[in-house]
XYZ file of C-alpha atoms in Angstrom:
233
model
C 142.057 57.986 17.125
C 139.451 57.632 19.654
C 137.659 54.469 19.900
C 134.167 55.012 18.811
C 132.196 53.043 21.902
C 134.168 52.146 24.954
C 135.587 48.634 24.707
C 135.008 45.431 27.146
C 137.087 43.058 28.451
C 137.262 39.197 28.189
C 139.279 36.528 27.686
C 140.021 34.562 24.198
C 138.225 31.273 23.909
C 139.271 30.358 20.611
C 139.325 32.118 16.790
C 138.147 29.900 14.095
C 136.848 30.227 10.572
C 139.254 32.990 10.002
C 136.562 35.862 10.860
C 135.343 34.454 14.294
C 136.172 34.000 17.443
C 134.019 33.009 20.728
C 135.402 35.388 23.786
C 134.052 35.116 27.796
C 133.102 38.652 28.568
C 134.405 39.947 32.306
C 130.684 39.497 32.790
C 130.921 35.657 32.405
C 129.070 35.828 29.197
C 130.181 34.017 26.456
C 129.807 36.210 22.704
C 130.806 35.212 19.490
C 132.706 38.209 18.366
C 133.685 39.294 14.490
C 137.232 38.986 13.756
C 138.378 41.249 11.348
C 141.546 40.207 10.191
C 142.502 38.403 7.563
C 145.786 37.148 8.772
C 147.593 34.395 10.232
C 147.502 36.394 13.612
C 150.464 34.389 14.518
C 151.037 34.826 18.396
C 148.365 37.008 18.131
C 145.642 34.375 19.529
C 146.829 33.212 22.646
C 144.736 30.794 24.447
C 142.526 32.726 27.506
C 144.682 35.924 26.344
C 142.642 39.183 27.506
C 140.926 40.874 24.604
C 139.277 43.904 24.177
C 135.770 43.729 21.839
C 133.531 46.879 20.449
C 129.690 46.540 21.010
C 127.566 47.782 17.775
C 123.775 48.901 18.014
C 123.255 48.040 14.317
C 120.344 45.750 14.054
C 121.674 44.776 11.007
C 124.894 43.292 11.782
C 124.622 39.440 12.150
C 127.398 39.976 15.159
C 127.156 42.393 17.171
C 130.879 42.232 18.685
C 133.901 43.040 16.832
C 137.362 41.674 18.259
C 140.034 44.839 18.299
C 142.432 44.490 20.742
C 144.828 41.503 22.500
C 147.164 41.198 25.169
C 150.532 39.222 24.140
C 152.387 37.644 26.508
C 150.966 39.104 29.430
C 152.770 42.456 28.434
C 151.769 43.990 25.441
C 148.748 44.948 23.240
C 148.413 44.578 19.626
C 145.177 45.511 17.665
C 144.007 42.910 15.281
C 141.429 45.111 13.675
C 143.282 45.555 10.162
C 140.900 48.613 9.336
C 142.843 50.853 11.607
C 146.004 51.214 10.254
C 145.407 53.410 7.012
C 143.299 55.761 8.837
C 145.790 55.922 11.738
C 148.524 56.800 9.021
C 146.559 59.004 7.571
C 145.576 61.360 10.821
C 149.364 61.016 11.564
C 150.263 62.777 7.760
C 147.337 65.290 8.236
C 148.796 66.416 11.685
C 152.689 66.297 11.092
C 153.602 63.627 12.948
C 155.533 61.916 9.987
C 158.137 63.978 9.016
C 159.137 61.741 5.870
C 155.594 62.355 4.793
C 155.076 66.570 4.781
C 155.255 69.274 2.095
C 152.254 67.921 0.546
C 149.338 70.022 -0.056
C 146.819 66.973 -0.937
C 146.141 63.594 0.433
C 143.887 61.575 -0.981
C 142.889 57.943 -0.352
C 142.098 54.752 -1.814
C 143.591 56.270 -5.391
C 142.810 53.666 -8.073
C 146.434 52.916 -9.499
C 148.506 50.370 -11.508
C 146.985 47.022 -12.082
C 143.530 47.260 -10.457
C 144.669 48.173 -7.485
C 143.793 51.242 -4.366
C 147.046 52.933 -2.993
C 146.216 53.264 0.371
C 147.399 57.185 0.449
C 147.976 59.182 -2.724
C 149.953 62.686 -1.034
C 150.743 65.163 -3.827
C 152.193 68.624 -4.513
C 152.546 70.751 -7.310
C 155.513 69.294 -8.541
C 155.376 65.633 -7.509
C 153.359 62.691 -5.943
C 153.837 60.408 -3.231
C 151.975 56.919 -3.171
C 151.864 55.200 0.154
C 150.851 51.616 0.828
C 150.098 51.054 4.354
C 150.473 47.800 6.202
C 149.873 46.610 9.877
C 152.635 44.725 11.640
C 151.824 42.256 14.327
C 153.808 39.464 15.017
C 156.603 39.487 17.132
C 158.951 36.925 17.724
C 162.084 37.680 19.525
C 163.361 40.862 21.433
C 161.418 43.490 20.323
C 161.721 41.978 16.300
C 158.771 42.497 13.992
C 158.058 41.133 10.900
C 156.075 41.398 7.696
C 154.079 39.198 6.683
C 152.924 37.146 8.942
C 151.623 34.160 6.313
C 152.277 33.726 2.315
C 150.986 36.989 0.916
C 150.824 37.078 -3.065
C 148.784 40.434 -2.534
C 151.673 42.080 -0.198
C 153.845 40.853 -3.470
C 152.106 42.811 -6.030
C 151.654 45.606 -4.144
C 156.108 45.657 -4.064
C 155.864 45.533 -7.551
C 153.675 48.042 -8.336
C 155.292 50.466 -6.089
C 158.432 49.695 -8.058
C 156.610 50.686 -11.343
C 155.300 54.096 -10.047
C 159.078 54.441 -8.878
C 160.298 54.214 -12.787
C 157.702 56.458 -14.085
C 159.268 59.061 -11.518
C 157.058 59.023 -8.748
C 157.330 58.586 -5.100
C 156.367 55.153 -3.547
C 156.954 54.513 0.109
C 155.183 51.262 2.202
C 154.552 51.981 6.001
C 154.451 49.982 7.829
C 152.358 50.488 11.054
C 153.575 48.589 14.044
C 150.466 48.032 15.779
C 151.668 45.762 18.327
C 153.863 47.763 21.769
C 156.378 45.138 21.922
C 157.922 45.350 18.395
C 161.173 47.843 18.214
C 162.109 46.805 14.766
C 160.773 45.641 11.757
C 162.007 42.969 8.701
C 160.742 41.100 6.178
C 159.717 37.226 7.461
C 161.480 35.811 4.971
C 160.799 32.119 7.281
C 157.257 32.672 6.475
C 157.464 34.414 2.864
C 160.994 34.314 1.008
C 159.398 35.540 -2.094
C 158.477 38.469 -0.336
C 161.396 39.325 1.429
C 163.737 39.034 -1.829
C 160.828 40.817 -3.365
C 160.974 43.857 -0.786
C 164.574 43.800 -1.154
C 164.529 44.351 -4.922
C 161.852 47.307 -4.449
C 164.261 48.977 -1.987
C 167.461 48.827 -4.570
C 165.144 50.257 -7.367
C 163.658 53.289 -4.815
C 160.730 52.049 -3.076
C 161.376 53.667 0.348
C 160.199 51.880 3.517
C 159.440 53.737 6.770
C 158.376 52.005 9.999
C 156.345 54.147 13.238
C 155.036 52.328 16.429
C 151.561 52.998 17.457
C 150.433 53.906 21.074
C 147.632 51.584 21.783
C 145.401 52.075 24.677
C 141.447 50.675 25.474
C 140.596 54.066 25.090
C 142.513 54.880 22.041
C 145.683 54.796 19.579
C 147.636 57.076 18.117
C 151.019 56.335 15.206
C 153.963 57.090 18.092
C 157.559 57.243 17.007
C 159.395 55.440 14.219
C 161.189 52.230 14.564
C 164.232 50.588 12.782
C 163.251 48.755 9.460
C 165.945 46.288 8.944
C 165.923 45.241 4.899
């Protein structure tokens, strides 16, 4: 995936009201950028880190900037933009790069499905289906160790469980998770941040929710899902 316009450079001021954050441009300017992630972004908002922001022509938009990618630790880049991941998923099922994810002849996404809720992928086949919930991992902590979630997620939570009920009415259920940070070589439940997650991920897994884990190359000029990565449980 291509990024749309080509990204500038700046350095992180500070992120505040959860969707904004005020960035100094290479340029000197200083933009107020839109931050679209609804996350903790724990270690993900280092103070004068470099960031990379997309400029929109809408007239419309109130900001014009959108925050997408960070530098951590002076080494690696994560992308904070949360709308990436599904789509990256989904061009990586479409062209074969998952293997735990082929033989299906339809993909379909944002299926309506169990109680109110959109599975991110719906993959299907004459004889069975396959519903995949998608989500981005971007914290870091310790040698190369990702983890999910990164803050209390209630939503992340009933998402487990109603993978777990598609799994009992004989269906497929698998949750990706995208690693969308270069740093992270594993991935595990944060179980210091959410233990009702992690004992609820671990109860999905013994009833046959499967959990897959792939790295995504992340460039200024692009990203693209990678390789897979250990997903420790």
């Amino acid at each position: 995936m291509k990024f749309p316009v080509s990204l500038q450079q700046g350095r992180l001021i500070k992120r505040y009201k959860r969707f904004l954050s005020d960035i100094e441009l290479d340029s000197g300017e200083i933009i107020t950028a839109h931050c679209p992630n609804t996350g903790s972004m724990k270690r993900c908002q280092q103070e004068s880190a470099r960031v990379w922001v997309s400029k929109s022509d809408n007239p419309k938009r109130k900001l014009a900037y959108t925050w997408e990618l960070v530098e951590v630790d002076e080494r690696f880049l994560a992308c904070i933009n949360t709308g990436y991941p599904n789509k990256l998923v989904g061009e990586a099922i479409k062209g074969g790069v998952i293997p735990e994810l082929q033989n299906y002849n339809e993909i379909k996404a944002e299926v309506k499905y169990g109680q109110n809720s959109r599975i991110d992928w719906l993959l299907s086949n004459a004889e069975s289906e396959c519903y995949v919930e998608v989500k981005s991992v971007t914290l870091l902590e310790e040698d190369g160790q990702g983890y999910f979630p990164d803050a209390v997620t209630e939503r992340g939570r009933k998402h487990l469980y109603e993978l777990t009920s598609m799994v009992e009415q004989g269906k497929r259920a698998v949750l990706f998770f995208c690693v969308s940070h270069t740093g992270i070589d594993s991935v595990t439940p944060a179980a210091h941040i959410d233990e009702k997650y992690a004992q609820a991920l671990k109860e999905a897994v013994q009833k046959g929710v499967e959990v897959i884990a792939y790295r995504v190359d992340i460039t200024p000029e692009q990203m693209k899902v990678l390789e897979p990565v250990r997903v420790i449980v």
